[in-house]
Amino acid sequence: MNKTVQSSKKLSFLEFKNEVLKDYKIAVLSRECSMIGRREVLTGKAKFGIFGGGKEIPQLAMAKAFKKGDWRSGYYRDQTFMMAIGEYEPKHFFASLYAHADIKADSFSAGRQMNGHFSTHSINEDGSWKNLKEQYNVSADISPTSGQMPRLLGLAEASKKFRNIPDLDKEGILSAKGNEVAWGTIGNASTSEGPFFETINAAGVLKVPMVISIWDDEYGISVHSKYQTTKENISEILKGFQREGKGSGYEIFVVNGWNYTQLVDTYTKASAIARDEHVPVIIHVKELTQPQGHSTSGSHERYKDKERLEWEKEHDCNAKMREWILNFELEDQDGQMLKFVENEDVLKQLEKEVKITVRNAKKEAWDDFVQPMLQERKELVKLLEKAARKSENEIFIDKLKRELESIDEPIRKNILTIGRRSLIYLRDEDFLEKELLQNWLKDYHALQQPKYSSHLYSELDTRATNIAEIEAEYDEEAEDVDARVIIRNNFDALLSTNNKVLIFGEDSGKIGDVNQGLEGLQEKHGEERVYDTGIREVTIIGQGLGMAMRGLRPIAEIQYLDYIFYATQVLTDDLATLRYRTFGKQVAPLIIRTRGHRLEGIWHSGSQMGSLVNLFRGIYILVPRNMTKAAGFYNTLLKSDEPAIVIENLNGYRLKESMPTNLGEFTTPIGVVETVKEGSDITLLSYGSTLKLVEEASKDLSQVGIDAEIIDVQSLLPFDLEQNVLLSVRKTNRLVIIDEDIPGGASAYLLDEIVNKQGAYNYLDSRPTTITAKPHRPAYGTDGDYFSKPSVNDIFEGVYKIMHESDPEKFKSLFS
Ligand SMILES: Cc1ncc(C[n+]2csc(CCOP(=O)(O)OP(=O)(O)O)c2C)c(N)n1
Ligand SMILES: [Mg+2]
């Protein structure tokens, strides 16, 4: 497919004409894909479709202004834009509609995402960055409406960093000195979401090169603007953001989505303003339509009245462009009339050609999709036939075989379902053909599974779990200091050795965070590197996510763990899925720094590890017991390419720890537990601040003759990759997990990991137990903590009770 011309030089009329016709052809091609795509869903060849119909023309204009090195963060309507920049062919369109699980067929997600979720590749097979400066960059879409906004902020902010921090891109592949614009797209209704408004405000404050296009078709599925937007007009209500002269704020444009020339003009201006001046721009594109309704799940006749439907027909942007092309006349210097086309036949011919192109692409994509599975079915049918002939259950297996053969276009589910069921009939028999069948099914399953499950975490050598431990080293006269000084000096070392490291968050800049773990670092490393943000957790994460996607190494600070839940959506939907949803082709090694554990109060508990562990698969969850361990985690993470949340102990900053000499270098391994006290009677597993209480309780326990082994989890996700807890349980035969999360929270996760996955149930002599906080949020104050979270008494008694049950004579009941 031809790419749109990106030149701003003056065009001759012939060039202009060619460009207009080429653009029109892309619009027609895109529409034809939408029409045929819908039919593919309605006839059952694809499950669901969401298309770009009715939004074609403004996207052509956006594509013209979009330069190599630029980034897009948008949503499912941007089909035409993707085609116009040359990143989306009709064949690919159909492959992703069919969910073709092959990255070569669907380069966006290898069939993992629904259609209309676009992306480009940022990293090479070996994990190194591609030359992002020389390619079009499309950050991988997600479905939650307005979820693209926080990431957009970070993508735009990266340009600012590349412009303002010297030598940031030594390799010369990440940025052309910050000249890149981050282009956002969002539907009118999605602007009702919080992340949209938070992003708009933050980008205005940060003054980043961001252009947001709002595709306004007056609806969000069936719900009209009057229920979505005050005054039914998003640009009207955003007027307060408009800059005055050279003051801060936005440039805001309003343009009709069917007006090709005005759109091209607007996008050219917007690009220059954002690119040259680093001023954010909003383009409100009105009067768009949705000729096929929202998606294949319904029809818009249900909620649009006749008048609206009629209006949409008249204002269909493709029809309007066609009309403009047909009616266009320009008198040249010689008095001759210049036209785009002699007559309508030229356009009819173009439209006919497009129809053929799309029809052929569809057929090719379908063949490519079904051929491998037809072959796979053939293999299984053969094996079933052979096994049936030998089996006493021949008729049943034969029936299954015929069932499989009767499916016109079998998918992998059909193949495996039938194959696996056949083994039920063969369970009591023993012959070679059965073995061959079993092996084929096992191999087939193992071969197919990664197509749907790989790349949740890095599979590269640079993965975080591959970074070896380097122990902290100490001088003989190593000083004991407030632990926050260790973390600060370690950040200082990291900032000094890697200028891609940026640390930001609420109060992180001027005062060096609320616990002074960054004290003096802004002064030393400058405001571009260590800085304050507004109170807006969603977009703090968005800043980090977007910048990490552009090759920077942001450390985003969330002031207290409990406030991370504001950012749950961007973390779970976007950051945690990024590598997975792009089949490993985009990464964001964002480090999130926060503090928790043993905080007091309903909104300052710092304890909710189970929720993080459950929602954030794809992000490592690290719970260092002290600041040296925490510093080691930051050092490990910066050597790797994966995102993580590090939860420091809020009550640990003023405790004394020895100052290591190899700051910035020592590492804490990820996925490795540490035995902090050896013992023989019972294994106690804990983490974070609670570990200290366990250590205290263990002193009382040893007084009464119970020798506990204490293990620090350190890393909740991933947990104990070497299975060292199992070794401990094999020795002690008893297990207690202690944490301050709710019952059934992280302790239940750990229990499952150890008892079921590691197989500790084989070695247990007592019921494995958890000692946790109460199910409610912790009450405030010291007594609130005592009655809400596990105390040293609770831990002692919980452990003692297990020992009492195992030997009531030796360990008499404490409470009769
Ligand atoms: C957070 C969230 N809520 C609901 C949905 C379901 N949903 C998908 S698209 C959509 C409407 C979006 O309308 P608009 O932003 O105007 O975009 P359009 O489809 O009209 O281009 C809704 C409600 C979703 N994907 N995400
Ligand atoms: Mg809409």
PDB file of C-alpha atoms in Angstrom, residues 556-754:
ATOM      1  CA  ALA A 556       7.303   6.726  39.208  1.00  0.00           C
ATOM      2  CA  GLU A 557       6.555   7.298  42.836  1.00  0.00           C
ATOM      3  CA  ILE A 558       3.171   6.613  44.385  1.00  0.00           C
ATOM      4  CA  GLN A 559       3.315   8.290  47.748  1.00  0.00           C
ATOM      5  CA  TYR A 560       1.515   5.613  49.759  1.00  0.00           C
ATOM      6  CA  LEU A 561       0.535   2.146  48.707  1.00  0.00           C
ATOM      7  CA  ASP A 562      -3.180   2.671  49.395  1.00  0.00           C
ATOM      8  CA  TYR A 563      -3.295   5.378  46.731  1.00  0.00           C
ATOM      9  CA  ILE A 564      -2.046   3.091  44.014  1.00  0.00           C
ATOM     10  CA  PHE A 565      -5.639   1.949  43.625  1.00  0.00           C
ATOM     11  CA  TYR A 566      -6.479   5.147  41.779  1.00  0.00           C
ATOM     12  CA  ALA A 567      -4.091   3.841  39.134  1.00  0.00           C
ATOM     13  CA  THR A 568      -5.372   0.269  39.210  1.00  0.00           C
ATOM     14  CA  GLN A 569      -6.900   0.522  35.768  1.00  0.00           C
ATOM     15  CA  VAL A 570      -3.793   1.757  33.983  1.00  0.00           C
ATOM     16  CA  LEU A 571      -1.633  -0.751  35.851  1.00  0.00           C
ATOM     17  CA  THR A 572      -3.757  -3.828  35.332  1.00  0.00           C
ATOM     18  CA  ASP A 573      -5.096  -3.078  31.855  1.00  0.00           C
ATOM     19  CA  ASP A 574      -2.168  -1.336  30.281  1.00  0.00           C
ATOM     20  CA  LEU A 575       1.206  -1.817  31.955  1.00  0.00           C
ATOM     21  CA  ALA A 576       0.599  -5.389  33.114  1.00  0.00           C
ATOM     22  CA  THR A 577      -0.639  -6.554  29.711  1.00  0.00           C
ATOM     23  CA  LEU A 578       1.677  -4.609  27.418  1.00  0.00           C
ATOM     24  CA  ARG A 579       4.248  -7.299  26.732  1.00  0.00           C
ATOM     25  CA  TYR A 580       1.601 -10.017  26.577  1.00  0.00           C
ATOM     26  CA  ARG A 581      -0.801  -8.182  24.321  1.00  0.00           C
ATOM     27  CA  THR A 582       1.914  -7.317  21.801  1.00  0.00           C
ATOM     28  CA  PHE A 583       3.431 -10.801  21.774  1.00  0.00           C
ATOM     29  CA  GLY A 584       6.566  -9.307  23.301  1.00  0.00           C
ATOM     30  CA  LYS A 585       6.938  -6.540  20.729  1.00  0.00           C
ATOM     31  CA  GLN A 586       6.443  -3.582  23.052  1.00  0.00           C
ATOM     32  CA  VAL A 587       7.796  -3.216  26.565  1.00  0.00           C
ATOM     33  CA  ALA A 588       7.654  -0.693  29.372  1.00  0.00           C
ATOM     34  CA  PRO A 589      10.225  -1.403  32.067  1.00  0.00           C
ATOM     35  CA  LEU A 590       8.607   1.056  34.441  1.00  0.00           C
ATOM     36  CA  ILE A 591       9.633   0.955  38.086  1.00  0.00           C
ATOM     37  CA  ILE A 592       7.001   2.036  40.573  1.00  0.00           C
ATOM     38  CA  ARG A 593       8.266   3.094  43.937  1.00  0.00           C
ATOM     39  CA  THR A 594       5.848   3.204  46.841  1.00  0.00           C
ATOM     40  CA  ARG A 595       5.745   2.665  50.558  1.00  0.00           C
ATOM     41  CA  GLY A 596       3.479   0.527  52.660  1.00  0.00           C
ATOM     42  CA  HIS A 597       3.234  -2.059  55.445  1.00  0.00           C
ATOM     43  CA  ARG A 598       2.221  -1.338  59.027  1.00  0.00           C
ATOM     44  CA  LEU A 599       0.722   1.970  58.195  1.00  0.00           C
ATOM     45  CA  GLU A 600      -2.176   2.903  60.399  1.00  0.00           C
ATOM     46  CA  GLY A 601      -5.690   3.824  59.442  1.00  0.00           C
ATOM     47  CA  ILE A 602      -8.360   2.883  57.009  1.00  0.00           C
ATOM     48  CA  TRP A 603      -6.669   4.590  54.049  1.00  0.00           C
ATOM     49  CA  HIS A 604      -3.101   4.165  55.210  1.00  0.00           C
ATOM     50  CA  SER A 605      -2.867   0.477  55.844  1.00  0.00           C
ATOM     51  CA  GLY A 606      -0.257  -0.314  53.197  1.00  0.00           C
ATOM     52  CA  SER A 607      -1.220  -3.959  53.338  1.00  0.00           C
ATOM     53  CA  GLN A 608      -3.253  -4.954  50.290  1.00  0.00           C
ATOM     54  CA  MET A 609      -0.699  -7.219  48.656  1.00  0.00           C
ATOM     55  CA  GLY A 610      -3.222  -9.862  47.613  1.00  0.00           C
ATOM     56  CA  SER A 611      -5.038  -7.420  45.405  1.00  0.00           C
ATOM     57  CA  LEU A 612      -1.787  -6.370  43.745  1.00  0.00           C
ATOM     58  CA  VAL A 613      -0.704  -9.959  43.253  1.00  0.00           C
ATOM     59  CA  ASN A 614      -4.017 -10.834  41.672  1.00  0.00           C
ATOM     60  CA  LEU A 615      -4.558  -7.831  39.464  1.00  0.00           C
ATOM     61  CA  PHE A 616      -1.052  -7.022  38.339  1.00  0.00           C
ATOM     62  CA  ARG A 617       0.201 -10.267  36.828  1.00  0.00           C
ATOM     63  CA  GLY A 618       2.766  -9.049  34.340  1.00  0.00           C
ATOM     64  CA  ILE A 619       4.311  -6.633  36.840  1.00  0.00           C
ATOM     65  CA  TYR A 620       6.682  -7.870  39.530  1.00  0.00           C
ATOM     66  CA  ILE A 621       5.579  -7.187  43.107  1.00  0.00           C
ATOM     67  CA  LEU A 622       8.549  -6.790  45.431  1.00  0.00           C
ATOM     68  CA  VAL A 623       8.401  -6.441  49.216  1.00  0.00           C
ATOM     69  CA  PRO A 624      11.914  -5.759  50.559  1.00  0.00           C
ATOM     70  CA  ARG A 625      12.306  -6.010  54.323  1.00  0.00           C
ATOM     71  CA  ASN A 626      14.697  -3.077  54.593  1.00  0.00           C
ATOM     72  CA  MET A 627      16.145  -0.231  52.549  1.00  0.00           C
ATOM     73  CA  THR A 628      19.296  -2.059  51.518  1.00  0.00           C
ATOM     74  CA  LYS A 629      17.168  -4.822  50.038  1.00  0.00           C
ATOM     75  CA  ALA A 630      14.929  -2.213  48.389  1.00  0.00           C
ATOM     76  CA  ALA A 631      17.927  -0.415  46.898  1.00  0.00           C
ATOM     77  CA  GLY A 632      19.142  -3.768  45.596  1.00  0.00           C
ATOM     78  CA  PHE A 633      15.811  -4.283  43.844  1.00  0.00           C
ATOM     79  CA  TYR A 634      16.083  -0.924  42.063  1.00  0.00           C
ATOM     80  CA  ASN A 635      19.585  -1.873  40.965  1.00  0.00           C
ATOM     81  CA  THR A 636      18.391  -5.242  39.664  1.00  0.00           C
ATOM     82  CA  LEU A 637      15.438  -3.740  37.836  1.00  0.00           C
ATOM     83  CA  LEU A 638      17.543  -1.159  36.059  1.00  0.00           C
ATOM     84  CA  LYS A 639      19.673  -3.944  34.640  1.00  0.00           C
ATOM     85  CA  SER A 640      16.580  -5.632  33.231  1.00  0.00           C
ATOM     86  CA  ASP A 641      13.667  -4.803  30.968  1.00  0.00           C
ATOM     87  CA  GLU A 642      10.624  -5.492  33.124  1.00  0.00           C
ATOM     88  CA  PRO A 643       8.161  -3.450  35.140  1.00  0.00           C
ATOM     89  CA  ALA A 644       7.859  -3.794  38.892  1.00  0.00           C
ATOM     90  CA  ILE A 645       6.320  -2.277  41.983  1.00  0.00           C
ATOM     91  CA  VAL A 646       8.688  -1.941  44.928  1.00  0.00           C
ATOM     92  CA  ILE A 647       6.970  -1.486  48.283  1.00  0.00           C
ATOM     93  CA  GLU A 648       9.325   0.040  50.806  1.00  0.00           C
ATOM     94  CA  ASN A 649       8.621  -0.195  54.545  1.00  0.00           C
ATOM     95  CA  LEU A 650       7.203   3.062  55.718  1.00  0.00           C
ATOM     96  CA  ASN A 651       8.446   2.476  59.243  1.00  0.00           C
ATOM     97  CA  GLY A 652      11.915   1.509  58.039  1.00  0.00           C
ATOM     98  CA  TYR A 653      13.338   4.851  56.941  1.00  0.00           C
ATOM     99  CA  ARG A 654      14.566   5.855  60.380  1.00  0.00           C
ATOM    100  CA  LEU A 655      15.827   2.437  61.424  1.00  0.00           C
ATOM    101  CA  LYS A 656      19.566   1.977  61.302  1.00  0.00           C
ATOM    102  CA  GLU A 657      21.257   0.018  58.536  1.00  0.00           C
ATOM    103  CA  SER A 658      24.921  -0.171  57.543  1.00  0.00           C
ATOM    104  CA  MET A 659      25.987   1.862  54.543  1.00  0.00           C
ATOM    105  CA  PRO A 660      27.246  -0.392  51.738  1.00  0.00           C
ATOM    106  CA  THR A 661      30.212   0.681  49.633  1.00  0.00           C
ATOM    107  CA  ASN A 662      28.956  -0.611  46.292  1.00  0.00           C
ATOM    108  CA  LEU A 663      25.899   1.629  45.962  1.00  0.00           C
ATOM    109  CA  GLY A 664      24.117   1.376  42.638  1.00  0.00           C
ATOM    110  CA  GLU A 665      25.711  -2.005  42.016  1.00  0.00           C
ATOM    111  CA  PHE A 666      24.594  -4.561  44.554  1.00  0.00           C
ATOM    112  CA  THR A 667      21.439  -6.376  43.564  1.00  0.00           C
ATOM    113  CA  THR A 668      18.597  -8.148  45.303  1.00  0.00           C
ATOM    114  CA  PRO A 669      17.581 -11.138  43.190  1.00  0.00           C
ATOM    115  CA  ILE A 670      13.960 -11.298  42.032  1.00  0.00           C
ATOM    116  CA  GLY A 671      11.964 -14.446  42.727  1.00  0.00           C
ATOM    117  CA  VAL A 672      14.283 -15.570  45.509  1.00  0.00           C
ATOM    118  CA  VAL A 673      13.369 -15.983  49.185  1.00  0.00           C
ATOM    119  CA  GLU A 674      15.867 -15.539  51.975  1.00  0.00           C
ATOM    120  CA  THR A 675      16.142 -17.544  55.153  1.00  0.00           C
ATOM    121  CA  VAL A 676      16.756 -15.011  57.894  1.00  0.00           C
ATOM    122  CA  LYS A 677      16.815 -17.503  60.765  1.00  0.00           C
ATOM    123  CA  GLU A 678      17.364 -21.201  60.585  1.00  0.00           C
ATOM    124  CA  GLY A 679      15.251 -23.502  62.729  1.00  0.00           C
ATOM    125  CA  SER A 680      14.009 -27.042  62.841  1.00  0.00           C
ATOM    126  CA  ASP A 681      10.482 -27.112  64.276  1.00  0.00           C
ATOM    127  CA  ILE A 682       8.333 -24.954  62.067  1.00  0.00           C
ATOM    128  CA  THR A 683       8.693 -22.728  58.979  1.00  0.00           C
ATOM    129  CA  LEU A 684       7.438 -19.157  59.354  1.00  0.00           C
ATOM    130  CA  LEU A 685       7.088 -17.228  56.124  1.00  0.00           C
ATOM    131  CA  SER A 686       6.526 -13.498  56.083  1.00  0.00           C
ATOM    132  CA  TYR A 687       7.577 -10.257  54.392  1.00  0.00           C
ATOM    133  CA  GLY A 688       7.812  -6.516  54.756  1.00  0.00           C
ATOM    134  CA  SER A 689       7.482  -4.947  58.205  1.00  0.00           C
ATOM    135  CA  THR A 690       5.624  -7.951  59.619  1.00  0.00           C
ATOM    136  CA  LEU A 691       8.818  -9.924  59.311  1.00  0.00           C
ATOM    137  CA  LYS A 692      10.251  -7.942  62.220  1.00  0.00           C
ATOM    138  CA  LEU A 693       7.308  -8.999  64.389  1.00  0.00           C
ATOM    139  CA  VAL A 694       7.857 -12.608  63.392  1.00  0.00           C
ATOM    140  CA  GLU A 695      11.494 -12.302  64.411  1.00  0.00           C
ATOM    141  CA  GLU A 696      10.408 -10.902  67.765  1.00  0.00           C
ATOM    142  CA  ALA A 697       7.845 -13.646  68.286  1.00  0.00           C
ATOM    143  CA  SER A 698      10.420 -16.251  67.435  1.00  0.00           C
ATOM    144  CA  LYS A 699      12.510 -15.139  70.398  1.00  0.00           C
ATOM    145  CA  ASP A 700       9.560 -15.917  72.692  1.00  0.00           C
ATOM    146  CA  LEU A 701       9.034 -19.158  70.837  1.00  0.00           C
ATOM    147  CA  SER A 702      12.586 -20.272  71.404  1.00  0.00           C
ATOM    148  CA  GLN A 703      12.125 -19.510  75.113  1.00  0.00           C
ATOM    149  CA  VAL A 704       9.454 -22.204  75.199  1.00  0.00           C
ATOM    150  CA  GLY A 705      11.498 -24.619  73.133  1.00  0.00           C
ATOM    151  CA  ILE A 706      10.143 -23.948  69.645  1.00  0.00           C
ATOM    152  CA  ASP A 707      12.879 -23.484  67.101  1.00  0.00           C
ATOM    153  CA  ALA A 708      11.335 -21.609  64.184  1.00  0.00           C
ATOM    154  CA  GLU A 709      12.853 -21.169  60.764  1.00  0.00           C
ATOM    155  CA  ILE A 710      12.047 -17.718  59.374  1.00  0.00           C
ATOM    156  CA  ILE A 711      11.933 -17.022  55.654  1.00  0.00           C
ATOM    157  CA  ASP A 712      11.564 -13.627  54.034  1.00  0.00           C
ATOM    158  CA  VAL A 713       9.422 -13.793  50.891  1.00  0.00           C
ATOM    159  CA  GLN A 714      11.070 -10.678  49.388  1.00  0.00           C
ATOM    160  CA  SER A 715       9.387 -11.149  46.055  1.00  0.00           C
ATOM    161  CA  LEU A 716       5.660 -11.918  45.912  1.00  0.00           C
ATOM    162  CA  LEU A 717       5.581 -11.950  42.140  1.00  0.00           C
ATOM    163  CA  PRO A 718       7.379 -14.048  41.101  1.00  0.00           C
ATOM    164  CA  PHE A 719       7.551 -16.173  44.226  1.00  0.00           C
ATOM    165  CA  ASP A 720      10.405 -18.476  45.188  1.00  0.00           C
ATOM    166  CA  LEU A 721      11.449 -19.732  41.770  1.00  0.00           C
ATOM    167  CA  GLU A 722      14.033 -22.048  43.345  1.00  0.00           C
ATOM    168  CA  GLN A 723      11.426 -23.586  45.679  1.00  0.00           C
ATOM    169  CA  ASN A 724      13.461 -23.000  48.799  1.00  0.00           C
ATOM    170  CA  VAL A 725      10.388 -22.839  51.015  1.00  0.00           C
ATOM    171  CA  LEU A 726       9.687 -26.425  50.069  1.00  0.00           C
ATOM    172  CA  LEU A 727      13.161 -27.411  51.282  1.00  0.00           C
ATOM    173  CA  SER A 728      12.410 -25.742  54.581  1.00  0.00           C
ATOM    174  CA  VAL A 729       9.037 -27.489  54.946  1.00  0.00           C
ATOM    175  CA  ARG A 730      10.656 -30.808  54.144  1.00  0.00           C
ATOM    176  CA  LYS A 731      12.850 -30.174  57.155  1.00  0.00           C
ATOM    177  CA  THR A 732      10.303 -28.740  59.626  1.00  0.00           C
ATOM    178  CA  ASN A 733       7.098 -30.362  58.329  1.00  0.00           C
ATOM    179  CA  ARG A 734       5.103 -27.359  59.473  1.00  0.00           C
ATOM    180  CA  LEU A 735       4.205 -24.099  57.798  1.00  0.00           C
ATOM    181  CA  VAL A 736       2.751 -20.787  58.964  1.00  0.00           C
ATOM    182  CA  ILE A 737       2.373 -17.789  56.681  1.00  0.00           C
ATOM    183  CA  ILE A 738       2.108 -14.449  58.406  1.00  0.00           C
ATOM    184  CA  ASP A 739       1.160 -11.180  56.801  1.00  0.00           C
ATOM    185  CA  GLU A 740      -0.940  -8.090  57.419  1.00  0.00           C
ATOM    186  CA  ASP A 741      -3.207  -8.445  54.417  1.00  0.00           C
ATOM    187  CA  ILE A 742      -6.828  -9.554  54.805  1.00  0.00           C
ATOM    188  CA  PRO A 743      -7.632 -13.252  55.341  1.00  0.00           C
ATOM    189  CA  GLY A 744      -7.524 -14.895  51.925  1.00  0.00           C
ATOM    190  CA  GLY A 745      -5.248 -12.168  50.591  1.00  0.00           C
ATOM    191  CA  ALA A 746      -1.558 -12.593  49.786  1.00  0.00           C
ATOM    192  CA  SER A 747      -1.251 -15.315  52.436  1.00  0.00           C
ATOM    193  CA  ALA A 748      -3.724 -17.482  50.504  1.00  0.00           C
ATOM    194  CA  TYR A 749      -1.736 -16.916  47.339  1.00  0.00           C
ATOM    195  CA  LEU A 750       1.476 -17.959  49.117  1.00  0.00           C
ATOM    196  CA  LEU A 751      -0.243 -20.970  50.636  1.00  0.00           C
ATOM    197  CA  ASP A 752      -1.348 -22.128  47.213  1.00  0.00           C
ATOM    198  CA  GLU A 753       2.137 -21.601  45.801  1.00  0.00           C
ATOM    199  CA  ILE A 754       3.792 -23.640  48.540  1.00  0.00           C
TER     200      ILE A 754
END
